PDB file of C-alpha atoms in Angstrom:
ATOM      1  CA  MET A   1     -17.266 -11.114   4.303  1.00 98.00           C
ATOM      2  CA  LYS A   2     -14.718 -10.628   7.202  1.00 98.00           C
ATOM      3  CA  PHE A   3     -11.977  -7.872   6.983  1.00 99.00           C
ATOM      4  CA  ILE A   4      -9.593  -6.569   9.239  1.00 99.00           C
ATOM      5  CA  SER A   5      -7.605  -3.135   9.201  1.00 99.00           C
ATOM      6  CA  TRP A   6      -4.268  -2.630  11.122  1.00 98.00           C
ATOM      7  CA  ASN A   7      -1.856   0.040  11.073  1.00 98.00           C
ATOM      8  CA  ILE A   8       0.978  -2.206  11.695  1.00 98.00           C
ATOM      9  CA  ASP A   9       3.978   0.545  11.912  1.00 97.00           C
ATOM     10  CA  SER A  10       6.354  -0.992  10.069  1.00 97.00           C
ATOM     11  CA  LEU A  11       5.718  -4.554   8.301  1.00 97.00           C
ATOM     12  CA  ASN A  12       9.689  -5.092   8.105  1.00 96.00           C
ATOM     13  CA  ALA A  13      10.004  -4.890  11.952  1.00 95.00           C
ATOM     14  CA  GLY A  14       6.806  -7.207  12.385  1.00 96.00           C
ATOM     15  CA  LEU A  15       8.218  -9.937  10.041  1.00 97.00           C
ATOM     16  CA  THR A  16      12.024 -10.087  10.907  1.00 96.00           C
ATOM     17  CA  ALA A  17      12.685  -8.040  13.934  1.00 93.00           C
ATOM     18  CA  THR A  18      13.542 -10.077  17.264  1.00 93.00           C
ATOM     19  CA  SER A  19      12.808  -7.643  19.938  1.00 94.00           C
ATOM     20  CA  PRO A  20      10.171  -7.597  22.352  1.00 94.00           C
ATOM     21  CA  ARG A  21       8.077  -5.561  20.190  1.00 94.00           C
ATOM     22  CA  GLY A  22       8.961  -7.274  17.088  1.00 95.00           C
ATOM     23  CA  GLN A  23       8.014 -10.397  18.435  1.00 96.00           C
ATOM     24  CA  MET A  24       4.429  -9.084  19.550  1.00 96.00           C
ATOM     25  CA  THR A  25       3.700  -7.301  16.261  1.00 97.00           C
ATOM     26  CA  PHE A  26       4.496 -11.020  14.579  1.00 97.00           C
ATOM     27  CA  GLY A  27       2.016 -12.663  17.563  1.00 97.00           C
ATOM     28  CA  VAL A  28      -0.561 -10.123  16.430  1.00 98.00           C
ATOM     29  CA  LEU A  29      -0.055 -11.069  12.819  1.00 98.00           C
ATOM     30  CA  GLU A  30      -0.238 -14.804  13.636  1.00 98.00           C
ATOM     31  CA  ASN A  31      -3.593 -14.163  15.447  1.00 98.00           C
ATOM     32  CA  LEU A  32      -5.026 -12.500  12.324  1.00 98.00           C
ATOM     33  CA  ALA A  33      -3.750 -15.088  10.161  1.00 98.00           C
ATOM     34  CA  SER A  34      -5.839 -17.398  12.292  1.00 98.00           C
ATOM     35  CA  MET A  35      -9.075 -15.804  11.869  1.00 98.00           C
ATOM     36  CA  LYS A  36      -8.957 -16.248   7.647  1.00 98.00           C
ATOM     37  CA  PRO A  37     -10.025 -12.507   6.577  1.00 98.00           C
ATOM     38  CA  ASP A  38     -11.312 -12.373   3.325  1.00 98.00           C
ATOM     39  CA  VAL A  39      -8.929  -9.205   3.076  1.00 98.00           C
ATOM     40  CA  LEU A  40      -6.103  -7.959   5.251  1.00 99.00           C
ATOM     41  CA  ALA A  41      -5.882  -4.183   5.152  1.00 99.00           C
ATOM     42  CA  LEU A  42      -1.979  -3.021   6.515  1.00 98.00           C
ATOM     43  CA  GLN A  43      -1.104   0.789   7.178  1.00 98.00           C
ATOM     44  CA  GLU A  44       1.997   2.179   7.382  1.00 98.00           C
ATOM     45  CA  THR A  45       4.235  -0.545   6.102  1.00 98.00           C
ATOM     46  CA  LYS A  46       6.972   1.475   5.956  1.00 98.00           C
ATOM     47  CA  LEU A  47       8.480  -0.396   2.731  1.00 97.00           C
ATOM     48  CA  LYS A  48      11.011   0.300   0.319  1.00 95.00           C
ATOM     49  CA  GLU A  49       9.857   1.902  -3.189  1.00 95.00           C
ATOM     50  CA  THR A  50      10.585  -1.437  -4.508  1.00 95.00           C
ATOM     51  CA  GLY A  51       8.129  -3.078  -2.175  1.00 96.00           C
ATOM     52  CA  PRO A  52       8.415  -6.518   0.219  1.00 97.00           C
ATOM     53  CA  THR A  53      11.528  -8.289   0.100  1.00 97.00           C
ATOM     54  CA  LYS A  54      11.641 -12.033  -0.962  1.00 97.00           C
ATOM     55  CA  LYS A  55      12.084 -12.541   2.533  1.00 97.00           C
ATOM     56  CA  HIS A  56       8.823 -10.553   3.517  1.00 98.00           C
ATOM     57  CA  LEU A  57       7.169 -12.508   0.555  1.00 98.00           C
ATOM     58  CA  GLU A  58       8.264 -15.868   2.145  1.00 98.00           C
ATOM     59  CA  ILE A  59       7.099 -14.983   5.729  1.00 98.00           C
ATOM     60  CA  LEU A  60       3.924 -13.497   4.728  1.00 98.00           C
ATOM     61  CA  GLY A  61       3.059 -16.630   2.271  1.00 97.00           C
ATOM     62  CA  ASN A  62       3.535 -18.984   5.402  1.00 98.00           C
ATOM     63  CA  LEU A  63       1.449 -16.586   7.385  1.00 98.00           C
ATOM     64  CA  PHE A  64      -1.285 -16.441   4.927  1.00 98.00           C
ATOM     65  CA  PRO A  65      -1.351 -19.175   2.466  1.00 97.00           C
ATOM     66  CA  GLU A  66      -3.593 -18.676  -0.597  1.00 96.00           C
ATOM     67  CA  TYR A  67      -3.750 -15.113  -0.502  1.00 98.00           C
ATOM     68  CA  LYS A  68      -2.617 -12.495  -3.122  1.00 98.00           C
ATOM     69  CA  ILE A  69      -0.499  -9.428  -2.046  1.00 98.00           C
ATOM     70  CA  VAL A  70      -0.962  -6.040  -3.424  1.00 98.00           C
ATOM     71  CA  TRP A  71       0.998  -2.905  -1.972  1.00 98.00           C
ATOM     72  CA  ARG A  72       1.958   0.519  -2.401  1.00 98.00           C
ATOM     73  CA  SER A  73       5.012   2.176  -1.174  1.00 97.00           C
ATOM     74  CA  SER A  74       6.386   6.102  -0.617  1.00 97.00           C
ATOM     75  CA  CYS A  75       8.500   6.956  -3.760  1.00 95.00           C
ATOM     76  CA  GLU A  76      10.176  10.187  -4.850  1.00 94.00           C
ATOM     77  CA  PRO A  77       9.901  13.019  -4.431  1.00 95.00           C
ATOM     78  CA  ALA A  78       8.269  11.454  -1.040  1.00 95.00           C
ATOM     79  CA  ARG A  79      10.207  10.430   1.784  1.00 93.00           C
ATOM     80  CA  LYS A  80      11.660   6.878   1.387  1.00 93.00           C
ATOM     81  CA  GLY A  81      10.519   3.906   3.791  1.00 93.00           C
ATOM     82  CA  TYR A  82       7.368   6.100   4.791  1.00 94.00           C
ATOM     83  CA  ALA A  83       3.661   5.357   5.096  1.00 97.00           C
ATOM     84  CA  GLY A  84       2.700   2.871   2.607  1.00 98.00           C
ATOM     85  CA  THR A  85      -0.134   0.619   2.575  1.00 98.00           C
ATOM     86  CA  MET A  86      -0.740  -3.140   1.314  1.00 98.00           C
ATOM     87  CA  PHE A  87      -3.681  -5.570   1.136  1.00 98.00           C
ATOM     88  CA  LEU A  88      -3.844  -9.312   1.237  1.00 98.00           C
ATOM     89  CA  TYR A  89      -7.064 -11.013  -0.041  1.00 98.00           C
ATOM     90  CA  LYS A  90      -7.999 -14.568  -0.186  1.00 98.00           C
ATOM     91  CA  GLU A  91      -6.783 -15.783  -4.117  1.00 98.00           C
ATOM     92  CA  GLU A  92     -10.281 -17.156  -4.887  1.00 98.00           C
ATOM     93  CA  TYR A  93     -11.067 -13.444  -5.280  1.00 98.00           C
ATOM     94  CA  THR A  94     -10.153 -11.388  -8.429  1.00 98.00           C
ATOM     95  CA  PRO A  95     -10.862  -7.820  -7.614  1.00 98.00           C
ATOM     96  CA  GLU A  96      -9.405  -5.031  -9.647  1.00 98.00           C
ATOM     97  CA  VAL A  97      -6.603  -2.817  -7.992  1.00 98.00           C
ATOM     98  CA  GLU A  98      -6.567   0.958  -8.257  1.00 98.00           C
ATOM     99  CA  LYS A  99      -3.801   2.867  -6.757  1.00 97.00           C
ATOM    100  CA  ALA A 100      -5.571   6.050  -6.638  1.00 96.00           C
ATOM    101  CA  VAL A 101      -4.127   9.493  -7.303  1.00 97.00           C
ATOM    102  CA  ILE A 102      -6.511  12.263  -5.574  1.00 98.00           C
ATOM    103  CA  SER A 103      -4.567  15.408  -6.268  1.00 97.00           C
ATOM    104  CA  ALA A 104      -3.512  15.672  -3.014  1.00 97.00           C
ATOM    105  CA  PRO A 105      -1.413  18.631  -1.821  1.00 96.00           C
ATOM    106  CA  SER A 106       2.638  18.634  -1.423  1.00 96.00           C
ATOM    107  CA  THR A 107       4.244  14.442  -1.928  1.00 96.00           C
ATOM    108  CA  MET A 108       0.864  12.937  -0.428  1.00 97.00           C
ATOM    109  CA  ASP A 109       0.195  11.297  -3.515  1.00 97.00           C
ATOM    110  CA  CYS A 110       3.382   9.621  -3.674  1.00 97.00           C
ATOM    111  CA  GLU A 111       3.213   8.486  -0.103  1.00 97.00           C
ATOM    112  CA  GLY A 112       1.429   5.067  -0.873  1.00 98.00           C
ATOM    113  CA  ARG A 113      -1.792   6.144   1.104  1.00 98.00           C
ATOM    114  CA  ILE A 114      -4.417   4.625  -1.072  1.00 98.00           C
ATOM    115  CA  ILE A 115      -4.893   1.218  -2.272  1.00 98.00           C
ATOM    116  CA  THR A 116      -8.470   0.055  -3.559  1.00 98.00           C
ATOM    117  CA  LEU A 117     -10.288  -3.147  -4.839  1.00 98.00           C
ATOM    118  CA  GLU A 118     -12.996  -3.390  -6.886  1.00 98.00           C
ATOM    119  CA  PHE A 119     -15.317  -6.465  -6.251  1.00 98.00           C
ATOM    120  CA  GLU A 120     -18.427  -6.876  -8.351  1.00 97.00           C
ATOM    121  CA  ASN A 121     -20.591  -5.411  -5.886  1.00 97.00           C
ATOM    122  CA  PHE A 122     -18.819  -3.363  -4.147  1.00 98.00           C
ATOM    123  CA  TYR A 123     -15.547  -1.290  -3.209  1.00 98.00           C
ATOM    124  CA  ILE A 124     -13.146  -1.926  -0.351  1.00 98.00           C
ATOM    125  CA  THR A 125     -10.372   0.864   0.288  1.00 99.00           C
ATOM    126  CA  GLU A 126      -7.872   1.745   2.765  1.00 98.00           C
ATOM    127  CA  VAL A 127      -6.183   4.841   3.373  1.00 98.00           C
ATOM    128  CA  TYR A 128      -3.341   6.091   5.836  1.00 98.00           C
ATOM    129  CA  THR A 129      -4.092   9.311   6.505  1.00 98.00           C
ATOM    130  CA  PRO A 130      -1.621  12.210   6.567  1.00 98.00           C
ATOM    131  CA  ASN A 131      -0.855  13.538  10.257  1.00 97.00           C
ATOM    132  CA  ALA A 132      -1.154  16.962  10.861  1.00 97.00           C
ATOM    133  CA  GLY A 133       2.324  16.984  12.179  1.00 95.00           C
ATOM    134  CA  ASP A 134       4.474  18.558  15.139  1.00 94.00           C
ATOM    135  CA  ALA A 135       2.895  21.846  16.121  1.00 96.00           C
ATOM    136  CA  LEU A 136       0.175  21.309  13.384  1.00 97.00           C
ATOM    137  CA  LYS A 137       2.568  22.500  10.646  1.00 97.00           C
ATOM    138  CA  ARG A 138       0.950  20.095   8.125  1.00 96.00           C
ATOM    139  CA  LEU A 139      -2.919  21.076   9.221  1.00 98.00           C
ATOM    140  CA  PRO A 140      -3.382  23.249   6.124  1.00 98.00           C
ATOM    141  CA  GLU A 141      -2.319  20.635   3.694  1.00 98.00           C
ATOM    142  CA  ARG A 142      -4.102  18.049   5.760  1.00 98.00           C
ATOM    143  CA  GLU A 143      -7.325  20.019   5.376  1.00 98.00           C
ATOM    144  CA  LEU A 144      -6.773  19.844   1.613  1.00 98.00           C
ATOM    145  CA  TRP A 145      -6.173  15.824   1.766  1.00 98.00           C
ATOM    146  CA  ASP A 146      -9.470  15.511   3.710  1.00 98.00           C
ATOM    147  CA  ASP A 147     -11.340  17.204   0.966  1.00 98.00           C
ATOM    148  CA  GLN A 148      -9.718  15.227  -1.926  1.00 98.00           C
ATOM    149  CA  TYR A 149     -10.149  11.971  -0.320  1.00 98.00           C
ATOM    150  CA  ARG A 150     -13.827  12.473   0.655  1.00 98.00           C
ATOM    151  CA  ASP A 151     -14.552  13.712  -3.041  1.00 98.00           C
ATOM    152  CA  TYR A 152     -12.707  10.427  -4.104  1.00 98.00           C
ATOM    153  CA  LEU A 153     -15.206   8.336  -1.670  1.00 98.00           C
ATOM    154  CA  LYS A 154     -18.213  10.226  -3.275  1.00 98.00           C
ATOM    155  CA  THR A 155     -16.669   9.213  -6.855  1.00 98.00           C
ATOM    156  CA  LEU A 156     -16.565   5.651  -5.796  1.00 98.00           C
ATOM    157  CA  ASP A 157     -20.075   5.586  -3.869  1.00 98.00           C
ATOM    158  CA  ALA A 158     -21.567   7.155  -6.918  1.00 98.00           C
ATOM    159  CA  LYS A 159     -20.604   3.569  -8.805  1.00 98.00           C
ATOM    160  CA  LYS A 160     -21.208   0.953  -5.841  1.00 98.00           C
ATOM    161  CA  PRO A 161     -21.468   0.641  -2.200  1.00 98.00           C
ATOM    162  CA  VAL A 162     -17.919   1.460  -0.352  1.00 98.00           C
ATOM    163  CA  ILE A 163     -16.481   0.029   2.268  1.00 99.00           C
ATOM    164  CA  ALA A 164     -13.467   2.228   3.836  1.00 99.00           C
ATOM    165  CA  CYS A 165     -10.979   1.353   6.490  1.00 98.00           C
ATOM    166  CA  GLY A 166      -7.512   2.774   8.046  1.00 98.00           C
ATOM    167  CA  ASP A 167      -5.809   4.777  10.176  1.00 98.00           C
ATOM    168  CA  TYR A 168      -7.815   8.134   9.606  1.00 98.00           C
ATOM    169  CA  ASN A 169      -5.387  10.005  12.507  1.00 98.00           C
ATOM    170  CA  VAL A 170      -8.531  11.884  13.916  1.00 98.00           C
ATOM    171  CA  ALA A 171     -10.613  11.165  16.837  1.00 98.00           C
ATOM    172  CA  HIS A 172     -14.239  12.445  15.553  1.00 98.00           C
ATOM    173  CA  GLU A 173     -15.376  13.159  19.188  1.00 98.00           C
ATOM    174  CA  GLU A 174     -14.762  13.652  22.553  1.00 98.00           C
ATOM    175  CA  ILE A 175     -15.778  10.037  23.746  1.00 98.00           C
ATOM    176  CA  ASP A 176     -13.135   8.885  20.988  1.00 98.00           C
ATOM    177  CA  LEU A 177     -10.091   9.832  23.173  1.00 98.00           C
ATOM    178  CA  LYS A 178      -9.448   9.512  27.138  1.00 98.00           C
ATOM    179  CA  ASN A 179      -8.171  13.157  27.660  1.00 96.00           C
ATOM    180  CA  PRO A 180     -10.191  15.270  25.340  1.00 98.00           C
ATOM    181  CA  ASN A 181      -9.305  18.723  27.131  1.00 97.00           C
ATOM    182  CA  SER A 182      -5.690  18.473  27.039  1.00 96.00           C
ATOM    183  CA  ASN A 183      -5.604  17.378  23.233  1.00 97.00           C
ATOM    184  CA  ARG A 184      -7.699  20.247  21.792  1.00 96.00           C
ATOM    185  CA  ASN A 185      -4.831  21.725  19.925  1.00 96.00           C
ATOM    186  CA  SER A 186      -3.099  18.270  19.273  1.00 97.00           C
ATOM    187  CA  ALA A 187      -2.613  16.589  15.883  1.00 98.00           C
ATOM    188  CA  GLY A 188      -5.840  14.316  15.564  1.00 98.00           C
ATOM    189  CA  PHE A 189      -8.092  16.410  17.654  1.00 98.00           C
ATOM    190  CA  THR A 190      -8.222  19.950  16.154  1.00 98.00           C
ATOM    191  CA  ILE A 191     -11.625  21.399  15.290  1.00 98.00           C
ATOM    192  CA  GLN A 192     -10.476  21.404  11.693  1.00 98.00           C
ATOM    193  CA  GLU A 193      -9.855  17.518  11.621  1.00 98.00           C
ATOM    194  CA  ARG A 194     -13.005  16.808  13.447  1.00 98.00           C
ATOM    195  CA  THR A 195     -14.979  19.090  11.388  1.00 98.00           C
ATOM    196  CA  LYS A 196     -13.381  17.348   8.178  1.00 98.00           C
ATOM    197  CA  PHE A 197     -14.424  13.944   9.338  1.00 98.00           C
ATOM    198  CA  THR A 198     -17.970  15.247   9.977  1.00 98.00           C
ATOM    199  CA  GLU A 199     -18.135  16.360   6.550  1.00 98.00           C
ATOM    200  CA  LEU A 200     -17.276  13.034   5.060  1.00 98.00           C
ATOM    201  CA  LEU A 201     -19.737  10.955   7.280  1.00 98.00           C
ATOM    202  CA  ASP A 202     -22.151  13.646   6.289  1.00 98.00           C
ATOM    203  CA  ALA A 203     -21.083  12.588   2.586  1.00 98.00           C
ATOM    204  CA  GLY A 204     -23.227   9.385   2.955  1.00 98.00           C
ATOM    205  CA  PHE A 205     -20.650   7.258   5.127  1.00 99.00           C
ATOM    206  CA  THR A 206     -21.281   5.498   8.143  1.00 98.00           C
ATOM    207  CA  ASP A 207     -18.842   5.175  11.163  1.00 99.00           C
ATOM    208  CA  THR A 208     -19.712   1.327  11.828  1.00 98.00           C
ATOM    209  CA  PHE A 209     -18.433   1.142  14.999  1.00 98.00           C
ATOM    210  CA  ARG A 210     -20.735   3.911  16.470  1.00 98.00           C
ATOM    211  CA  TYR A 211     -23.563   2.344  14.444  1.00 98.00           C
ATOM    212  CA  LYS A 212     -23.193  -0.681  16.065  1.00 98.00           C
ATOM    213  CA  HIS A 213     -22.037  -0.017  19.489  1.00 98.00           C
ATOM    214  CA  GLY A 214     -23.956   3.684  20.257  1.00 98.00           C
ATOM    215  CA  ASP A 215     -21.692   5.777  22.542  1.00 98.00           C
ATOM    216  CA  VAL A 216     -19.820   3.321  24.533  1.00 98.00           C
ATOM    217  CA  PRO A 217     -16.640   5.008  26.328  1.00 98.00           C
ATOM    218  CA  GLU A 218     -13.521   4.075  26.539  1.00 98.00           C
ATOM    219  CA  ARG A 219     -12.996   2.030  23.309  1.00 98.00           C
ATOM    220  CA  TYR A 220      -9.541   3.099  21.493  1.00 98.00           C
ATOM    221  CA  THR A 221      -7.749   1.834  18.609  1.00 98.00           C
ATOM    222  CA  TRP A 222      -4.371   3.450  19.484  1.00 98.00           C
ATOM    223  CA  TRP A 223      -2.054   4.056  22.800  1.00 98.00           C
ATOM    224  CA  ALA A 224       0.953   6.204  22.336  1.00 96.00           C
ATOM    225  CA  GLN A 225       4.138   4.233  22.496  1.00 92.00           C
ATOM    226  CA  ARG A 226       5.618   7.102  24.389  1.00 89.00           C
ATOM    227  CA  SER A 227       3.974   6.746  27.564  1.00 91.00           C
ATOM    228  CA  LYS A 228       4.670   3.270  29.145  1.00 90.00           C
ATOM    229  CA  THR A 229       1.521   2.936  30.880  1.00 95.00           C
ATOM    230  CA  SER A 230      -0.715   4.605  28.277  1.00 96.00           C
ATOM    231  CA  LYS A 231      -2.229   0.692  27.635  1.00 97.00           C
ATOM    232  CA  ILE A 232      -2.121  -0.241  31.205  1.00 96.00           C
ATOM    233  CA  ASN A 233      -4.318   3.130  32.041  1.00 96.00           C
ATOM    234  CA  ASN A 234      -6.251   2.831  28.760  1.00 97.00           C
ATOM    235  CA  SER A 235      -5.320   6.585  27.883  1.00 97.00           C
ATOM    236  CA  GLY A 236      -6.259   5.978  24.155  1.00 98.00           C
ATOM    237  CA  TRP A 237      -7.736   7.436  21.261  1.00 98.00           C
ATOM    238  CA  ARG A 238     -10.083   5.810  18.631  1.00 98.00           C
ATOM    239  CA  ILE A 239      -8.462   6.881  15.172  1.00 98.00           C
ATOM    240  CA  ASP A 240      -8.773   3.709  12.931  1.00 99.00           C
ATOM    241  CA  TYR A 241     -12.224   3.173  11.077  1.00 99.00           C
ATOM    242  CA  TRP A 242     -14.319   0.879   9.187  1.00 99.00           C
ATOM    243  CA  LEU A 243     -16.825   3.051   7.495  1.00 99.00           C
ATOM    244  CA  VAL A 244     -19.398   1.861   4.837  1.00 99.00           C
ATOM    245  CA  SER A 245     -21.947   3.724   2.288  1.00 98.00           C
ATOM    246  CA  ASN A 246     -25.052   4.670   4.405  1.00 98.00           C
ATOM    247  CA  ARG A 247     -27.419   2.316   1.927  1.00 98.00           C
ATOM    248  CA  ILE A 248     -25.316  -1.112   3.366  1.00 98.00           C
ATOM    249  CA  ALA A 249     -25.008  -0.181   7.081  1.00 98.00           C
ATOM    250  CA  ASP A 250     -27.876  -2.709   7.904  1.00 98.00           C
ATOM    251  CA  LYS A 251     -25.684  -5.142   6.359  1.00 98.00           C
ATOM    252  CA  ILE A 252     -22.963  -4.742   9.097  1.00 98.00           C
ATOM    253  CA  GLU A 253     -23.002  -7.766  11.670  1.00 98.00           C
ATOM    254  CA  VAL A 254     -19.437  -7.070  13.529  1.00 98.00           C
ATOM    255  CA  SER A 255     -17.450  -3.928  13.804  1.00 98.00           C
ATOM    256  CA  ASP A 256     -14.845  -4.135  16.708  1.00 98.00           C
ATOM    257  CA  MET A 257     -11.299  -3.968  17.740  1.00 98.00           C
ATOM    258  CA  ILE A 258      -9.118  -7.002  18.117  1.00 98.00           C
ATOM    259  CA  ASP A 259      -6.911  -7.503  21.330  1.00 97.00           C
ATOM    260  CA  SER A 260      -3.450  -7.051  20.785  1.00 97.00           C
ATOM    261  CA  GLY A 261      -2.237  -7.557  24.188  1.00 96.00           C
ATOM    262  CA  ALA A 262       0.356  -5.530  25.499  1.00 95.00           C
ATOM    263  CA  ARG A 263       1.547  -4.221  22.389  1.00 96.00           C
ATOM    264  CA  GLN A 264       1.187  -0.240  22.349  1.00 95.00           C
ATOM    265  CA  ASP A 265       0.333   1.678  19.472  1.00 97.00           C
ATOM    266  CA  HIS A 266      -2.590   0.665  17.057  1.00 98.00           C
ATOM    267  CA  THR A 267      -4.850  -2.386  17.623  1.00 98.00           C
ATOM    268  CA  PRO A 268      -6.184  -4.299  14.621  1.00 98.00           C
ATOM    269  CA  ILE A 269     -10.011  -3.448  13.866  1.00 99.00           C
ATOM    270  CA  ILE A 270     -12.421  -5.890  12.528  1.00 99.00           C
ATOM    271  CA  LEU A 271     -15.640  -5.740  10.354  1.00 99.00           C
ATOM    272  CA  GLU A 272     -18.052  -8.775   9.353  1.00 98.00           C
ATOM    273  CA  ILE A 273     -20.707  -7.560   7.059  1.00 98.00           C
ATOM    274  CA  ASN A 274     -23.407  -9.499   4.737  1.00 98.00           C
ATOM    275  CA  ILE A 275     -22.118  -8.433   1.442  1.00 93.00           C
TER     276      ILE A 275
END
């Protein structure tokens, strides 16, 4: 099966914006559609609480005919038009859909951050992990989130193998970002966040990219928009992941990034697995 995950940073902008960035985002979506994934996971959709509009569904239907769509948006008391996740999957499949509540701190359970699809032989779940925030103001809550999310994946894994993806908002090791020394106190590379990701892997999960590629350097999934040269200089971070239960790691065939051209921010990631 072929799975793709992407933090799209606003589905509405990707589908309807006429700006150069919006057109680049739409071009990436067209490329993903041409790859015909069994499942496409999107994070940071930023949709209203009511979800995709009629126009959004029409455009998605043209791009991804014969796919079903499930979505989850931020709702009160959380901020509106914030975070959010979506799955598109081939209509031949009939997975059970779960929009998990993990007893996360603050409003995190209301921010549309997790959707899980239960197939006969496995779970596929996506996450948009909360950022630790400016000046690390949200770091204590982020640590609690990481603990609850790890427990959630362990609960799934006790039932059947798990395939997990998304924007985890952490570069795990120094090799996972261009400038580790200047970012040790930056959100996404604190020792606290990195330790929590280690604890997640130690709970029985495999980082599929490293499993397939080893310690290959300078392979990233995100480049800051605020720096016009971040992608040109490949000054990036690897913060998007496909994880799998250790017991199915040997079934991985492909785990890699998908080229998104000149578009900065996140790039899609692909997993092909014999399951």
